[in-house]
Amino acid sequence: MEAKFQAGNYTAEAPYVEVDPYGNNPLSALVMFKTKDATKVSVTVEVPADKSGAYDAESTFSFNFDEYTTTHYVPVYALYDGQNTVTLTVTDKAGKTETYSVAVTAKVPDVYNVSANTIAMDKKSSTMKDGLNFVSYVFAGDAKVVAYDFNGNYRAIMTNAGQSKIYDLKNGHLAFEDNNVLHGLYYTSSFIEMDMMGKVYQKYLVNGIHHEFIKLENGNWLVDAELPNANTTEDYFVELDNKSGNIVRDWWLKDSMKMNKYEANPYYSYNKEDWAHVNSFVQIPGEDAIWYSARQNDGMYLLNLSTNKIDAITAEDDA
């Protein structure tokens, strides 16, 4: 892309447009052009004409880029399936503004059948927020992270995602499990940090990620996974260095809990293999400790990460 852009004479009126530039979100584009003077750019994805009579302003998304430069790499998010009009507003340092319309065609892959996957949104609900609504969705056995606007239109499809938690990072990126499935539908081998245009910044490799990963207060990641070569699952925590992805510390719950038997409540299946089934956990603010849920043990457990000891248990008393 860079070589083609630099070799051409692309302007704001006739820019170089690459749809889905990284191959991971077909409803995104990179718009590139040069200006004679240093300018800043604002972008608006307009509501298509065939939808303008039915959809409100919440279906229109705008992005502002305040850096003045002569070479512009403008990310465009939240495209519609089909023909889009992207409005570029270019402003120089004197305040002179020029507006250009760029036609961009985006396509939702056929596997994501829009008519077969519909959701209802109550726009009057106090729990609804501005912007896109991200969900982890299963399409005929294939799970993906997707985003809808308030009117139920696809506005992002992360084609490299799996069935995953969706982590909204402070730097504006997203983190989610990728589609490298280790076994079953939701045991993966890695999770990624990616921006809305589909550019991957980090990929963290972990054996058998299941449902949960969190940012610790020290900036590292804590992940629910499987101990390699063990005969159990969903009973192993790893702390990963945020930059390198290397394992800093790890905890196997068989070492932490020190029980006589490692078996699940007989109600559940996979009694000895999936004896704990950790689904979720949170760090206690200011402490090197987490609360985690072990579904198959019907309890909540306080794990001291420094000592690898269980300091408290919350469970039903059946005495």
Short mmCIF file of C-alpha atoms in Angstrom, two decimals:
data_model
loop_
_atom_site.label_atom_id
_atom_site.label_comp_id
_atom_site.label_asym_id
_atom_site.label_seq_id
_atom_site.Cartn_x
_atom_site.Cartn_y
_atom_site.Cartn_z
CA MET A 1 0.00 0.00 0.00
CA GLU A 2 2.74 2.43 0.96
CA ALA A 3 4.66 1.87 -2.28
CA LYS A 4 1.57 2.39 -4.42
CA PHE A 5 0.58 5.50 -2.49
CA GLN A 6 4.01 7.12 -2.71
CA ALA A 7 4.27 6.32 -6.43
CA GLY A 8 0.99 8.08 -7.24
CA ASN A 9 -0.32 11.63 -7.16
CA TYR A 10 -3.18 11.18 -4.70
CA THR A 11 -5.10 14.21 -3.48
CA ALA A 12 -8.02 14.80 -1.13
CA GLU A 13 -10.23 15.07 -4.18
CA ALA A 14 -8.93 11.79 -5.60
CA PRO A 15 -7.32 9.81 -2.75
CA TYR A 16 -5.93 6.29 -2.67
CA VAL A 17 -8.51 4.12 -0.86
CA GLU A 18 -7.78 0.64 0.47
CA VAL A 19 -10.84 -1.18 1.87
CA ASP A 20 -10.08 -3.66 4.65
CA PRO A 21 -6.38 -2.77 4.54
CA TYR A 22 -5.24 -5.47 6.97
CA GLY A 23 -7.74 -8.16 6.00
CA ASN A 24 -9.38 -8.25 9.45
CA ASN A 25 -12.36 -5.86 9.23
CA PRO A 26 -14.17 -5.59 5.86
CA LEU A 27 -16.15 -2.56 7.08
CA SER A 28 -13.08 -0.35 7.37
CA ALA A 29 -10.82 1.53 4.96
CA LEU A 30 -7.58 3.47 4.83
CA VAL A 31 -7.76 6.73 2.86
CA MET A 32 -4.41 8.22 1.81
CA PHE A 33 -3.60 11.53 0.12
CA LYS A 34 -1.24 14.50 0.20
CA THR A 35 -1.90 18.24 0.53
CA LYS A 36 0.31 21.14 -0.52
CA ASP A 37 -0.03 22.83 2.87
CA ALA A 38 -0.20 21.27 6.30
CA THR A 39 -3.83 20.44 7.09
CA LYS A 40 -5.91 18.46 9.54
CA VAL A 41 -8.77 16.15 8.57
CA SER A 42 -12.24 15.28 9.83
CA VAL A 43 -14.14 12.25 8.51
CA THR A 44 -17.87 11.54 8.41
CA VAL A 45 -19.44 8.26 7.30
CA GLU A 46 -22.79 9.36 5.93
CA VAL A 47 -26.04 7.42 6.18
CA PRO A 48 -26.72 5.91 2.71
CA ALA A 49 -29.50 7.57 0.72
CA ASP A 50 -31.67 4.46 0.75
CA LYS A 51 -31.61 4.49 4.55
CA SER A 52 -31.73 8.22 5.23
CA GLY A 53 -35.50 8.32 5.62
CA ALA A 54 -35.52 5.72 8.36
CA TYR A 55 -32.31 6.16 10.31
CA ASP A 56 -31.36 8.86 12.76
CA ALA A 57 -28.16 10.76 13.48
CA GLU A 58 -26.90 7.94 15.69
CA SER A 59 -26.14 5.96 12.53
CA THR A 60 -23.71 8.69 11.39
CA PHE A 61 -20.16 8.50 12.72
CA SER A 62 -17.49 11.20 12.60
CA PHE A 63 -13.79 11.15 13.45
CA ASN A 64 -11.47 14.11 13.96
CA PHE A 65 -7.70 14.05 13.44
CA ASP A 66 -6.09 17.19 14.83
CA GLU A 67 -2.52 16.77 13.60
CA TYR A 68 -1.49 19.14 10.81
CA THR A 69 0.49 17.34 8.12
CA THR A 70 0.90 17.20 4.34
CA THR A 71 0.81 13.39 4.12
CA HIS A 72 -2.42 11.86 5.36
CA TYR A 73 -3.19 8.27 6.37
CA VAL A 74 -6.82 8.50 7.41
CA PRO A 75 -8.52 5.47 9.01
CA VAL A 76 -12.23 5.15 8.27
CA TYR A 77 -14.38 2.99 10.52
CA ALA A 78 -18.02 1.93 10.75
CA LEU A 79 -18.74 1.57 7.04
CA TYR A 80 -22.05 0.16 5.86
CA ASP A 81 -22.44 -2.96 3.78
CA GLY A 82 -22.62 -1.61 0.21
CA GLN A 83 -21.99 1.88 -1.18
CA ASN A 84 -20.76 4.50 1.29
CA THR A 85 -20.17 8.22 1.02
CA VAL A 86 -17.24 9.30 3.16
CA THR A 87 -16.93 13.06 3.65
CA LEU A 88 -13.44 14.49 4.18
CA THR A 89 -13.18 17.97 5.69
CA VAL A 90 -9.67 19.34 5.21
CA THR A 91 -8.66 22.44 7.21
CA ASP A 92 -5.41 24.39 7.02
CA LYS A 93 -3.79 26.36 9.84
CA ALA A 94 -5.46 29.58 8.68
CA GLY A 95 -8.87 27.95 9.13
CA LYS A 96 -9.63 27.56 5.44
CA THR A 97 -11.83 24.49 4.95
CA GLU A 98 -12.50 22.32 1.91
CA THR A 99 -14.87 19.35 1.75
CA TYR A 100 -14.60 16.30 -0.47
CA SER A 101 -16.86 13.27 -0.97
CA VAL A 102 -15.24 9.86 -1.44
CA ALA A 103 -17.19 6.82 -2.60
CA VAL A 104 -16.23 3.63 -0.73
CA THR A 105 -17.79 0.22 -1.35
CA ALA A 106 -17.64 -2.28 1.51
CA LYS A 107 -18.97 -5.84 1.64
CA VAL A 108 -20.14 -7.99 4.52
CA PRO A 109 -18.90 -11.53 3.73
CA ASP A 110 -21.72 -13.86 2.73
CA VAL A 111 -21.07 -16.17 5.69
CA TYR A 112 -22.38 -13.44 8.01
CA ASN A 113 -26.00 -13.66 6.98
CA VAL A 114 -27.55 -10.37 8.08
CA SER A 115 -31.15 -11.51 7.75
CA ALA A 116 -30.50 -14.66 9.78
CA ASN A 117 -28.79 -12.79 12.61
CA THR A 118 -30.91 -9.93 13.91
CA ILE A 119 -30.98 -8.22 17.27
CA ALA A 120 -33.39 -5.80 18.93
CA MET A 121 -32.18 -2.60 20.58
CA ASP A 122 -34.17 -0.29 22.82
CA LYS A 123 -32.72 3.11 21.97
CA LYS A 124 -34.66 4.69 24.82
CA SER A 125 -33.02 2.48 27.42
CA SER A 126 -30.78 4.28 29.92
CA THR A 127 -28.20 1.50 29.55
CA MET A 128 -27.64 2.25 25.84
CA LYS A 129 -24.56 4.35 25.08
CA ASP A 130 -23.43 6.34 22.06
CA GLY A 131 -21.36 4.59 19.44
CA LEU A 132 -21.18 0.96 18.40
CA ASN A 133 -22.44 -2.07 20.30
CA PHE A 134 -19.91 -4.91 20.25
CA VAL A 135 -20.98 -8.52 20.73
CA SER A 136 -19.41 -11.94 20.39
CA TYR A 137 -21.66 -13.75 17.95
CA VAL A 138 -21.87 -17.37 16.75
CA PHE A 139 -22.57 -17.93 13.06
CA ALA A 140 -23.37 -21.60 12.35
CA GLY A 141 -20.56 -22.77 14.61
CA ASP A 142 -18.11 -20.00 13.70
CA ALA A 143 -17.79 -17.30 16.34
CA LYS A 144 -16.80 -13.71 15.60
CA VAL A 145 -16.67 -10.31 17.29
CA VAL A 146 -19.00 -7.93 15.47
CA ALA A 147 -20.42 -4.44 16.08
CA TYR A 148 -23.86 -2.96 15.35
CA ASP A 149 -25.13 0.59 15.31
CA PHE A 150 -28.35 1.67 17.04
CA ASN A 151 -30.38 0.59 14.04
CA GLY A 152 -29.01 -2.94 13.91
CA ASN A 153 -26.63 -2.49 10.98
CA TYR A 154 -23.30 -4.25 10.88
CA ARG A 155 -20.58 -1.59 11.23
CA ALA A 156 -17.60 -3.81 12.10
CA ILE A 157 -16.76 -7.50 11.68
CA MET A 158 -13.53 -8.78 13.20
CA THR A 159 -12.90 -11.75 10.92
CA ASN A 160 -9.83 -12.85 12.90
CA ALA A 161 -11.80 -13.11 16.16
CA GLY A 162 -13.20 -16.14 17.93
CA GLN A 163 -15.88 -16.49 20.60
CA SER A 164 -14.46 -14.06 23.06
CA LYS A 165 -14.58 -11.47 25.72
CA ILE A 166 -14.18 -7.99 24.19
CA TYR A 167 -11.74 -5.78 26.05
CA ASP A 168 -11.89 -2.02 25.44
CA LEU A 169 -8.35 -0.72 25.99
CA LYS A 170 -7.51 2.81 27.11
CA ASN A 171 -5.48 3.43 23.93
CA GLY A 172 -8.60 2.96 21.79
CA HIS A 173 -7.72 -0.56 20.69
CA LEU A 174 -9.66 -3.76 21.29
CA ALA A 175 -8.45 -7.07 22.70
CA PHE A 176 -10.16 -10.39 22.03
CA GLU A 177 -9.38 -14.05 21.47
CA ASP A 178 -8.46 -14.85 17.91
CA ASN A 179 -9.76 -17.69 15.75
CA ASN A 180 -6.92 -20.12 16.45
CA VAL A 181 -9.08 -22.68 18.22
CA LEU A 182 -7.17 -25.19 20.34
CA HIS A 183 -10.13 -27.53 20.91
CA GLY A 184 -13.88 -27.20 21.20
CA LEU A 185 -15.51 -23.91 20.24
CA TYR A 186 -14.02 -21.59 22.87
CA TYR A 187 -10.59 -22.85 23.89
CA THR A 188 -8.15 -20.74 21.93
CA SER A 189 -4.38 -20.49 21.78
CA SER A 190 -3.94 -16.73 21.69
CA PHE A 191 -5.53 -13.31 22.05
CA ILE A 192 -4.71 -10.14 20.16
CA GLU A 193 -4.67 -6.36 20.49
CA MET A 194 -6.07 -4.72 17.36
CA ASP A 195 -7.38 -1.35 16.22
CA MET A 196 -10.68 -0.76 14.44
CA MET A 197 -9.01 -0.86 11.04
CA GLY A 198 -7.81 -4.41 11.68
CA LYS A 199 -4.15 -3.68 12.37
CA VAL A 200 -2.76 -6.15 14.92
CA TYR A 201 -0.32 -4.66 17.45
CA GLN A 202 0.26 -7.63 19.76
CA LYS A 203 -0.52 -11.33 19.75
CA TYR A 204 -0.24 -13.17 23.06
CA LEU A 205 0.15 -16.96 22.96
CA VAL A 206 -1.45 -18.95 25.79
CA ASN A 207 -2.47 -22.59 25.90
CA GLY A 208 -6.24 -23.05 26.09
CA ILE A 209 -7.61 -19.58 26.86
CA HIS A 210 -11.14 -19.89 28.22
CA HIS A 211 -13.43 -16.83 28.38
CA GLU A 212 -11.37 -14.48 30.51
CA PHE A 213 -8.30 -12.26 30.43
CA ILE A 214 -7.83 -9.00 32.34
CA LYS A 215 -5.36 -6.15 32.65
CA LEU A 216 -3.70 -6.15 36.05
CA GLU A 217 -2.91 -2.87 37.78
CA ASN A 218 0.78 -3.38 36.93
CA GLY A 219 -0.10 -3.30 33.21
CA ASN A 220 0.41 -7.01 32.59
CA TRP A 221 -2.25 -9.49 31.49
CA LEU A 222 -3.76 -12.26 33.61
CA VAL A 223 -5.25 -15.11 31.59
CA ASP A 224 -7.40 -18.15 32.38
CA ALA A 225 -5.93 -21.13 30.51
CA GLU A 226 -4.65 -24.71 30.66
CA LEU A 227 -1.34 -26.00 31.98
CA PRO A 228 0.45 -27.51 28.95
CA ASN A 229 0.64 -31.31 29.01
CA ALA A 230 -1.64 -31.55 32.06
CA ASN A 231 -4.79 -33.68 32.02
CA THR A 232 -7.01 -30.87 33.30
CA THR A 233 -8.50 -27.70 31.84
CA GLU A 234 -9.61 -24.21 33.00
CA ASP A 235 -7.58 -24.39 36.21
CA TYR A 236 -4.42 -22.46 35.33
CA PHE A 237 -3.58 -18.74 35.51
CA VAL A 238 -0.71 -17.05 33.71
CA GLU A 239 0.56 -13.49 34.01
CA LEU A 240 1.99 -12.19 30.73
CA ASP A 241 4.34 -9.26 30.28
CA ASN A 242 2.37 -6.60 28.41
CA LYS A 243 5.16 -5.86 25.92
CA SER A 244 6.97 -9.15 25.36
CA GLY A 245 4.13 -11.59 26.02
CA ASN A 246 6.47 -13.72 28.13
CA ILE A 247 5.13 -15.55 31.19
CA VAL A 248 5.99 -13.63 34.36
CA ARG A 249 4.20 -15.84 36.90
CA ASP A 250 1.81 -18.77 36.80
CA TRP A 251 -0.54 -20.56 39.19
CA TRP A 252 -2.00 -24.06 38.89
CA LEU A 253 -5.07 -24.34 41.08
CA LYS A 254 -4.14 -27.88 42.06
CA ASP A 255 -1.20 -26.29 43.87
CA SER A 256 -3.28 -23.44 45.23
CA MET A 257 -6.33 -25.27 46.57
CA LYS A 258 -4.60 -28.33 48.08
CA MET A 259 -7.71 -30.51 48.22
CA ASN A 260 -7.88 -34.25 48.77
CA LYS A 261 -9.76 -34.82 45.52
CA TYR A 262 -9.92 -32.71 42.39
CA GLU A 263 -13.38 -33.54 41.12
CA ALA A 264 -16.30 -31.42 40.05
CA ASN A 265 -19.76 -31.38 41.51
CA PRO A 266 -21.33 -34.57 40.08
CA TYR A 267 -23.97 -32.38 38.42
CA TYR A 268 -21.38 -31.33 35.83
CA SER A 269 -19.70 -33.34 33.09
CA TYR A 270 -15.95 -33.84 32.58
CA ASN A 271 -15.73 -34.50 36.30
CA LYS A 272 -11.97 -34.80 36.76
CA GLU A 273 -10.67 -33.09 33.61
CA ASP A 274 -12.76 -29.97 34.14
CA TRP A 275 -12.85 -30.10 37.93
CA ALA A 276 -12.74 -26.29 38.50
CA HIS A 277 -14.03 -24.58 35.33
CA VAL A 278 -12.85 -21.03 36.02
CA ASN A 279 -15.05 -18.66 34.04
CA SER A 280 -14.28 -15.21 35.41
CA PHE A 281 -12.02 -13.31 37.78
CA VAL A 282 -11.28 -9.76 38.97
CA GLN A 283 -8.33 -8.17 40.70
CA ILE A 284 -8.90 -6.69 44.15
CA PRO A 285 -8.00 -2.99 43.81
CA GLY A 286 -4.59 -2.24 45.28
CA GLU A 287 -3.84 -5.87 46.08
CA ASP A 288 -1.91 -8.69 44.43
CA ALA A 289 -4.96 -10.92 44.65
CA ILE A 290 -8.00 -11.97 42.64
CA TRP A 291 -11.47 -13.29 43.22
CA TYR A 292 -12.29 -16.07 40.75
CA SER A 293 -15.35 -18.20 40.11
CA ALA A 294 -14.99 -21.97 39.87
CA ARG A 295 -18.30 -23.08 38.38
CA GLN A 296 -17.81 -26.80 38.88
CA ASN A 297 -16.99 -26.23 42.57
CA ASP A 298 -19.99 -23.93 43.08
CA GLY A 299 -17.88 -21.26 44.74
CA MET A 300 -15.97 -17.98 44.63
CA TYR A 301 -12.33 -18.08 45.75
CA LEU A 302 -9.86 -15.41 46.87
CA LEU A 303 -6.42 -16.27 45.50
CA ASN A 304 -3.39 -14.45 46.90
CA LEU A 305 -1.13 -14.20 43.85
CA SER A 306 1.97 -13.53 45.96
CA THR A 307 1.64 -16.61 48.17
CA ASN A 308 -0.42 -18.86 45.85
CA LYS A 309 -2.82 -19.53 48.71
CA ILE A 310 -6.62 -19.44 48.91
CA ASP A 311 -7.38 -16.82 51.57
CA ALA A 312 -11.19 -16.94 51.44
CA ILE A 313 -14.07 -18.98 49.99
CA THR A 314 -17.63 -17.89 49.31
CA ALA A 315 -19.97 -20.83 48.72
CA GLU A 316 -23.38 -22.17 49.67
CA ASP A 317 -23.55 -23.85 53.05
CA ASP A 318 -25.34 -27.16 52.53
CA ALA A 319 -24.91 -28.39 56.09
#
